Each structure stands twice: as C-alpha cells, then as structure tokens.
Coordinates of C-alpha atoms in Angstrom, one line a residue:
X1 CA 41.1 -1.4 5.6
X2 CA 38.1 -2.7 8.1
X3 CA 36.6 0.1 10.0
X4 CA 37.4 0.2 13.8
X5 CA 34.9 -1.8 15.9
X6 CA 32.3 1.2 17.8
X7 CA 32.1 1.1 21.8
X8 CA 29.8 -1.5 23.0
X9 CA 27.1 1.4 24.2
X10 CA 27.1 2.6 20.7
X11 CA 24.8 1.8 17.8
X12 CA 26.3 3.1 14.5
X13 CA 24.2 2.8 11.1
X14 CA 26.1 2.2 8.1
X15 CA 24.8 3.3 4.7
X16 CA 26.9 2.0 1.6
X17 CA 25.7 4.1 -1.2
X18 CA 26.9 1.8 -4.6
X19 CA 25.3 4.3 -7.5
X20 CA 22.5 5.4 -9.4
X21 CA 20.9 3.4 -12.3
X22 CA 18.9 5.3 -14.8
X23 CA 18.7 8.8 -13.2
X24 CA 17.9 11.7 -15.1
X25 CA 15.3 14.5 -15.8
X26 CA 11.7 12.2 -16.2
X27 CA 10.4 14.8 -18.9
X28 CA 13.5 14.3 -21.1
X29 CA 13.5 10.4 -21.3
X30 CA 11.3 10.3 -24.6
X31 CA 13.3 12.9 -26.4
X32 CA 14.5 12.0 -30.0
X33 CA 17.9 12.9 -28.8
X34 CA 17.9 10.6 -25.7
X35 CA 17.5 11.2 -22.1
X36 CA 19.5 14.1 -20.2
X37 CA 22.8 13.3 -18.8
X38 CA 23.4 15.0 -16.1
X39 CA 26.0 15.7 -13.2
X40 CA 25.2 13.6 -10.5
X41 CA 25.7 13.6 -6.6
X42 CA 24.0 12.7 -3.5
X43 CA 23.8 14.0 0.0
X44 CA 23.0 11.5 2.9
X45 CA 21.6 12.9 6.4
X46 CA 20.5 12.1 9.2
X47 CA 19.7 15.0 11.9
X48 CA 22.5 17.0 12.0
X49 CA 24.8 14.6 10.7
X50 CA 25.4 15.1 6.7
X51 CA 27.6 13.7 4.1
X52 CA 28.1 14.2 0.5
X53 CA 29.3 12.0 -2.8
X54 CA 31.7 13.3 -5.4
X55 CA 30.1 14.8 -8.6
X56 CA 30.0 12.1 -11.3
X57 CA 29.8 14.1 -14.6
X58 CA 27.5 13.4 -17.7
X59 CA 26.2 10.1 -16.7
X60 CA 22.8 8.5 -16.1
X61 CA 24.2 5.8 -14.1
X62 CA 26.9 7.0 -11.7
X63 CA 29.0 4.7 -9.2
X64 CA 30.1 6.3 -5.8
X65 CA 31.0 3.3 -4.1
X66 CA 30.6 5.2 -0.9
X67 CA 29.9 4.3 2.8
X68 CA 28.7 6.4 5.4
X69 CA 28.3 6.1 9.3
X70 CA 25.7 7.7 11.6
X71 CA 25.8 7.6 15.2
X72 CA 22.3 6.4 16.2
X73 CA 22.6 5.7 19.9
X74 CA 19.3 6.3 21.7
X75 CA 17.7 7.4 18.7
X76 CA 13.9 7.2 18.4
X77 CA 12.9 4.4 16.0
X78 CA 10.7 6.7 14.0
X79 CA 13.8 8.7 12.6
X80 CA 14.7 8.3 8.8
X81 CA 17.8 8.8 6.8
X82 CA 17.4 10.8 3.8
X83 CA 19.1 10.7 0.6
X84 CA 18.9 13.3 -1.7
X85 CA 20.1 13.3 -5.6
X86 CA 21.1 16.2 -7.0
X87 CA 22.1 17.3 -10.5
X88 CA 25.1 20.0 -10.1
X89 CA 24.5 23.2 -12.2
X90 CA 26.5 26.1 -13.7
X91 CA 24.6 28.3 -11.0
X92 CA 23.0 26.2 -8.4
X93 CA 21.4 22.8 -8.2
X94 CA 18.4 20.8 -9.2
X95 CA 17.0 18.5 -7.0
X96 CA 16.1 15.2 -8.9
X97 CA 14.8 13.0 -6.2
X98 CA 14.9 11.2 -2.6
X99 CA 15.4 8.0 -1.0
X100 CA 14.1 7.7 2.6
X101 CA 15.1 4.9 4.7
X102 CA 13.3 4.3 8.1
X103 CA 15.9 3.5 11.0
X104 CA 13.1 0.9 12.1
X105 CA 13.1 -1.3 9.0
X106 CA 16.7 -1.7 9.1
X107 CA 18.5 -1.2 12.7
X108 CA 18.0 -5.1 13.6
X109 CA 20.3 -5.9 10.9
X110 CA 23.8 -6.3 10.9
X111 CA 25.5 -4.3 7.6
X112 CA 27.5 -7.7 7.4
X113 CA 24.4 -9.7 6.5
X114 CA 22.5 -6.5 4.7
X115 CA 21.6 -7.0 1.1
X116 CA 21.7 -4.2 -1.5
X117 CA 18.3 -3.1 -2.9
X118 CA 17.7 -0.4 -5.6
X119 CA 15.3 1.8 -4.4
X120 CA 13.1 4.2 -6.3
X121 CA 14.0 8.1 -6.3
X122 CA 10.9 10.3 -5.5
X123 CA 10.2 13.7 -6.7
X124 CA 6.8 14.9 -5.6
X125 CA 7.3 17.8 -8.9
X126 CA 7.7 14.7 -11.0
X127 CA 4.5 13.8 -13.4
X128 CA 3.2 10.4 -13.3
X129 CA 3.2 9.9 -17.3
X130 CA 7.0 10.7 -17.1
X131 CA 7.8 7.9 -14.9
X132 CA 10.6 7.8 -12.2
X133 CA 13.7 9.8 -12.3
X134 CA 15.9 6.8 -11.6
X135 CA 16.8 4.4 -8.7
X136 CA 19.6 4.2 -5.9
X137 CA 21.7 1.2 -5.1
X138 CA 21.9 0.9 -1.0
X139 CA 22.9 -1.3 1.6
X140 CA 21.6 -0.5 5.2
X141 CA 22.7 -2.0 8.6
X142 CA 23.7 -1.5 12.0
X143 CA 27.3 -1.8 13.8
X144 CA 27.8 -2.4 17.5
X145 CA 24.9 -2.0 20.0
X146 CA 23.6 -4.4 21.7
X147 CA 23.4 -8.1 20.1
X148 CA 23.6 -11.4 20.9
X149 CA 26.5 -13.1 21.1
X150 CA 27.1 -15.8 18.7
X151 CA 30.6 -17.4 20.3
X152 CA 31.3 -17.9 23.7
X153 CA 34.7 -18.9 25.3
X154 CA 33.8 -22.0 26.4
X155 CA 33.0 -25.1 24.3
X156 CA 29.5 -25.9 23.4
X157 CA 29.7 -29.1 26.1
X158 CA 30.8 -26.7 28.6
X159 CA 28.0 -24.3 28.3
X160 CA 25.0 -24.4 30.6
X161 CA 21.2 -24.1 30.0
X162 CA 21.1 -20.8 31.3
X163 CA 23.9 -20.0 28.7
X164 CA 21.8 -21.2 25.8
X165 CA 18.6 -19.5 27.5
X166 CA 20.5 -16.3 27.5
X167 CA 21.4 -16.6 23.6
X168 CA 17.8 -17.4 22.9
X169 CA 16.2 -14.7 24.8
X170 CA 18.3 -12.3 23.0
X171 CA 17.1 -13.9 19.6
X172 CA 13.5 -14.0 21.1
X173 CA 13.4 -10.4 22.0
X174 CA 14.4 -9.4 18.7
X175 CA 12.0 -11.4 16.7
X176 CA 9.4 -10.1 18.9
X177 CA 10.1 -6.5 18.3
X178 CA 10.2 -7.2 14.6
X179 CA 6.7 -8.8 14.7
X180 CA 5.6 -5.7 17.0
X181 CA 6.7 -3.6 14.2
X182 CA 5.3 -5.5 11.3
X183 CA 1.6 -5.5 13.7
X184 CA 1.9 -1.6 13.6
X185 CA 2.5 -1.5 9.6
X186 CA -0.2 -4.0 8.9
X187 CA -2.8 -1.6 11.7
X188 CA -1.7 1.2 9.7
X189 CA -2.8 -0.3 6.1
X190 CA -5.7 -1.5 7.3
X191 CA -6.9 2.0 8.6
X192 CA -6.0 3.3 5.0
X193 CA -8.0 0.1 3.5
X194 CA -10.8 1.2 5.7
X195 CA -10.6 4.6 4.3
X196 CA -10.6 3.6 1.0
X197 CA -13.6 1.2 0.9
X198 CA -15.6 4.1 2.7
X199 CA -14.5 6.1 -0.3
X200 CA -15.4 3.5 -2.8
X201 CA -18.6 3.4 -0.8
X202 CA -19.7 6.7 -1.3
X203 CA -18.5 6.8 -5.1
X204 CA -20.9 3.8 -5.8
X205 CA -23.6 6.2 -4.0
X206 CA -22.8 9.1 -6.3
X207 CA -22.7 7.0 -9.5
X208 CA -26.5 5.7 -8.2
X209 CA -27.6 9.3 -7.9
X210 CA -26.1 10.0 -11.3
X211 CA -28.1 7.2 -13.0
X212 CA -31.3 8.6 -11.3
X213 CA -30.2 12.0 -12.7
X214 CA -30.1 10.4 -16.4
X215 CA -33.3 8.6 -15.7
X216 CA -34.9 12.3 -15.1
X217 CA -33.2 13.6 -18.2
X218 CA -34.6 10.8 -20.2
X219 CA -38.4 11.5 -18.9
X220 CA -38.0 14.9 -19.5
X221 CA -36.6 14.1 -22.8
X222 CA -39.6 11.9 -23.7
X223 CA -42.0 14.8 -22.7
X224 CA -40.2 17.3 -24.5
X225 CA -40.2 15.1 -27.8
X226 CA -43.9 14.8 -27.2
X227 CA -44.7 18.4 -26.8
X228 CA -42.4 19.0 -30.1
X229 CA -44.5 16.4 -32.2
X230 CA -47.9 18.0 -31.4
X231 CA -46.3 21.5 -32.4
X232 CA -45.3 20.3 -35.5
X233 CA -48.6 18.8 -36.8
X234 CA -52.0 17.9 -35.8
X235 CA -51.4 14.3 -36.2
X236 CA -48.6 14.8 -33.3
X237 CA -51.1 15.7 -31.0
X238 CA -53.4 12.8 -32.0
X239 CA -50.5 10.4 -31.5
X240 CA -49.8 11.4 -28.2
X241 CA -53.5 11.2 -27.1
X242 CA -53.0 7.4 -28.2
X243 CA -49.7 6.7 -27.1
X244 CA -48.1 6.5 -23.5
X245 CA -46.3 9.5 -21.9
X246 CA -43.3 6.8 -21.2
X247 CA -43.5 7.0 -17.4
X248 CA -44.4 3.3 -17.1
X249 CA -41.4 2.4 -18.5
X250 CA -39.2 4.4 -16.6
X251 CA -40.9 3.1 -13.5
X252 CA -40.4 -0.5 -14.8
X253 CA -36.8 0.4 -15.3
X254 CA -36.5 1.8 -11.6
X255 CA -38.3 -1.2 -10.3
X256 CA -35.8 -3.5 -12.4
X257 CA -32.8 -1.8 -11.0
X258 CA -34.1 -1.9 -7.3
X259 CA -34.5 -5.7 -7.6
X260 CA -31.1 -5.9 -9.3
X261 CA -29.4 -3.9 -6.4
X262 CA -31.1 -6.1 -3.4
X263 CA -29.7 -9.1 -5.3
X264 CA -26.5 -7.7 -5.9
X265 CA -26.6 -7.0 -1.6
X266 CA -27.7 -10.3 -0.7
X267 CA -24.9 -11.7 -2.8
X268 CA -22.3 -9.8 -1.2
X269 CA -23.8 -10.6 2.2
X270 CA -23.6 -14.3 1.4
X271 CA -20.3 -14.1 -0.1
X272 CA -18.7 -12.2 3.0
X273 CA -20.0 -14.5 5.2
X274 CA -18.3 -17.4 3.5
X275 CA -15.4 -15.7 3.4
X276 CA -15.1 -14.9 7.3
X277 CA -16.3 -18.8 7.9
X278 CA -13.6 -19.8 5.8
X279 CA -11.0 -17.5 7.3
X280 CA -12.0 -18.5 10.6
X281 CA -11.7 -22.2 10.1
X282 CA -7.9 -21.4 8.7
X283 CA -7.1 -19.5 11.6
X284 CA -8.4 -22.0 13.8
X285 CA -6.2 -24.6 12.2
X286 CA -3.0 -22.3 12.1
X287 CA -3.2 -22.0 15.7
X288 CA -3.8 -25.4 16.4
X289 CA -0.8 -26.3 14.1
X290 CA 1.4 -23.5 15.9
X291 CA 0.6 -25.1 19.4
X292 CA 1.6 -28.9 18.2
X293 CA 5.0 -27.5 16.9
X294 CA 5.7 -25.5 20.4
X295 CA 4.9 -28.6 22.2
X296 CA 7.1 -30.5 20.1
X297 CA 9.9 -27.6 20.7
X298 CA 9.5 -27.5 24.3
X299 CA 9.4 -31.1 25.6
X300 CA 10.0 -30.7 29.8
X301 CA 10.4 -33.7 32.0
X302 CA 7.1 -34.8 33.7
X303 CA 6.2 -32.8 36.9
X304 CA 8.9 -29.9 36.6
X305 CA 8.1 -26.2 37.1
X306 CA 9.4 -23.1 35.5
X307 CA 10.7 -20.9 38.1
X308 CA 9.2 -17.5 37.7
X309 CA 11.8 -15.0 36.5
X310 CA 14.2 -17.4 35.3
X311 CA 15.9 -17.5 31.8
X312 CA 13.2 -20.2 30.8
X313 CA 10.2 -18.1 32.4
X314 CA 11.6 -14.9 30.4
X315 CA 11.9 -17.3 27.2
X316 CA 8.6 -18.4 27.4
X317 CA 6.9 -15.3 27.9
X318 CA 8.7 -13.5 25.0
X319 CA 7.9 -16.7 22.6
X320 CA 4.1 -16.4 24.0
X321 CA 4.0 -12.5 23.9
X322 CA 5.6 -13.4 19.7
X323 CA 3.0 -15.7 19.2
X324 CA 0.1 -13.5 20.3
X325 CA 1.1 -10.9 18.2
X326 CA 1.4 -13.0 15.2
X327 CA -2.3 -14.1 15.5
X328 CA -2.9 -10.5 15.4
X329 CA -1.1 -9.8 12.6
X330 CA -3.2 -12.6 10.9
X331 CA -5.8 -11.1 12.0
X332 CA -5.3 -8.0 10.4
X333 CA -4.4 -9.4 7.0
X334 CA -7.6 -11.5 7.4
X335 CA -9.4 -8.1 7.5
X336 CA -7.2 -6.7 4.8
X337 CA -8.2 -9.3 2.9
X338 CA -12.0 -9.2 3.1
X339 CA -11.6 -5.5 2.6
X340 CA -9.6 -6.3 -0.8
X341 CA -12.5 -8.6 -1.9
X342 CA -15.2 -6.0 -0.8
X343 CA -13.2 -3.4 -3.1
X344 CA -13.1 -5.7 -5.9
X345 CA -17.0 -6.2 -5.6
X346 CA -17.6 -2.3 -5.1
X347 CA -15.4 -1.8 -8.1
X348 CA -17.3 -4.1 -10.3
X349 CA -20.3 -2.6 -9.6
X350 CA -19.5 0.7 -10.1
X351 CA -18.1 -0.5 -13.4
X352 CA -21.3 -2.0 -14.5
X353 CA -23.1 1.2 -13.6
X354 CA -21.0 3.2 -15.3
X355 CA -21.2 1.0 -18.2
X356 CA -25.4 1.5 -18.3
X357 CA -24.7 5.4 -17.7
X358 CA -22.4 5.6 -20.7
X359 CA -25.0 3.6 -22.7
X360 CA -28.0 5.6 -21.6
X361 CA -25.8 8.9 -22.6
X362 CA -25.0 7.2 -26.2
X363 CA -28.9 6.9 -26.8
X364 CA -29.6 10.6 -25.3
X365 CA -27.3 12.8 -27.1
X366 CA -28.9 12.0 -30.6
X367 CA -32.2 12.4 -29.5
X368 CA -31.2 15.7 -27.9
X369 CA -29.4 17.1 -30.9
X370 CA -32.7 16.0 -32.9
X371 CA -34.8 17.6 -30.3
X372 CA -32.6 21.1 -30.7
X373 CA -32.7 21.0 -34.9
X374 CA -36.7 20.1 -34.5
X375 CA -37.1 23.2 -32.3
X376 CA -35.2 25.4 -34.4
X377 CA -37.2 24.3 -37.5
X378 CA -40.2 25.2 -35.7
X379 CA -38.8 28.9 -34.8
X380 CA -37.5 29.8 -37.7

C-alpha cells in the first residue's frame, strides 16, 4: 500500500535499506574455514529520529527491504543521515561499520527517481590490509516539500508564457542550487589538493637533504678508508700521498646534481606554462560555445525588453548565475588538473631521488662492513 502524501509544507526524506553484501569481520576474511557469519541489524538515525531493522542471523548478505521516513523540514543542508551496522552478540553488540548520507546530496532527488547504490561500510578501527567490512544497498530521496509542478489543470495550448516561465524558474533554481553545492565541494577538494602539494614539496626537500647527508657519509667513508690504509701499512701511507682524497669527485657530483635540479625546474616551469595556456584556450572556447547555445535558446523579437522583476527576468538572472558558477567550477577543475600534474612531477622526481639514494646505500653498506672488519683486525 502506498504511503500517504505528506503535507505540502513538509519535506520527508525516505531511506530504503535493501540489504547488505559481503558483511563480516574483515580480519576473518582470509581464514581457512571462511569468513565469519554474523547476526546483523542496522540502525538508521537522523537527529533524534531513530529506526532499527530486524536481526538477520547467520548471514553475510542480509536482506531487510525496509523503508524509513524522516522529517527534514527546515533542516540545515549540512545534516547527515547515519546508518550503523551491528552484530547482535550474546551479551552486547559489536560495531561493524557505518554509512553516512549527507542531506545536501540527496534532498533534491524525488524518491520515485532515486536509484539504489551500494555504499561501503566504514569502521575507523578496521586495518587497511583486512579490507572493507562490506556494503549496504541504499536508496535515498525526498517526498513532499517545495517542488515544481509537472502537470496543470489546463492544457498546454492554454498555458501562458508566465506559466511556462514559472515552471522554468523552479527547475532553474534547483539546478542553480545544485551547481553551487558542486562549487563548494570542488573548492574543498582544491584546498585538500593544495595541502597535499605542499606536503609533497616538503617531502622533496627532505629527500634532497637526505641525499646531501649520504654524500657527507660517503666523503667521511673515503677519509676513513684512507686512514685505515695508512695504519695497515707504510705502502698505504705512500698511496695516500699520491692519490686524491675524493673531494674532487664529490664536488663534481654535487655540481652535476645542481645542474640536473635546475634543468628539472626549468622543464617544470615550461610545462606548467604550456598547460595553463592550453587550458585558457579551452576555457575561452567553452565559454564562446556556451554563449552561442544560450543565444540560440533565448530568441527574442527585435526591440523587445525584459521587464525587471518579471518571471522571464528572474529566469535569466538565475541562468546567468548558474553559468557563472559553472565557469567558476571549471576554473577550480583546471586548478585541480594542474595540481595533479604537478604532483605527478614531484612524485617522479622524488622516485628518482629515492632510487639514487638506494643505489648509494647499496654501495656504502659493503664498504662500511669492510671498514669495520679492517678496524677490528688492526685492534686485535
């Protein structure tokens, strides 16, 4: 039986929890006897509103096929619906994982158009090597609240331009709200990317300092070998007199490293400038194409003017703001693209530096062990 429609001034969020997939204790997945079968149930919470599913015993793939409704009227868009999954034990319950559903991502989707998704369960105590605790099949959408009317009492031929613009305004406002949420998300992603890029730069500087420390160790190793050679025999002292102390070779290596670093920096700047030019051209082309499409869509009679405050004026203002916001999203995505390429360059350079460090260490280890044995022989 279909649920009764809510009052027009209320918005109801519907959570349809179908079931779970491969839910178990992650640490038991690789056991010879197989993963643990649990007695599973879920709690679905939003603020003070709380629901609970029945317990499905001895299962990894429970099916609840339950529907829960939450009153979200006048609720902040940052609110979250939380689904917690538990194992019902003899004494208490064991937390398996949770799924968090931000209201902002689902409040504009009618439940009749919503699609079921499989959300992974998250448990902060689960080790990465053990894998995920499983997934929950959930469909989320709204019922009631402000929405556009898709049908009219009068036929299409009898509808006025204002009627059409009112419907268009409702759709345009929903689209505008959606792109503004998308803008906030990509801006947050850009902040995270910027922080990650700074950490990579700091890590690269640390690798360079480590390379310098290894060079110092190698130089000290050369001097130690020369002193051991002079202590072991007279001929060693003579050999030290006629051979170089190794400083010239280290200086040459350091000079080559500096040249290579400058070359990399120059290549990075040239590549970044090229990428920025290409993306600028693409943005300009996209903007021009967008303008052409909109001009074709909005054809007015010559000499007509749009009345301020009219339905058409509000529609044009909303679409203009949406276009502007989409342009800003495009700019942020361009920044993210450049950040990703820069991260790739940093990672490549750091991998090269780490490979050089490993190579130097592989050469130093046997020399250090040999010097230790020689020093022991001298002492004994």
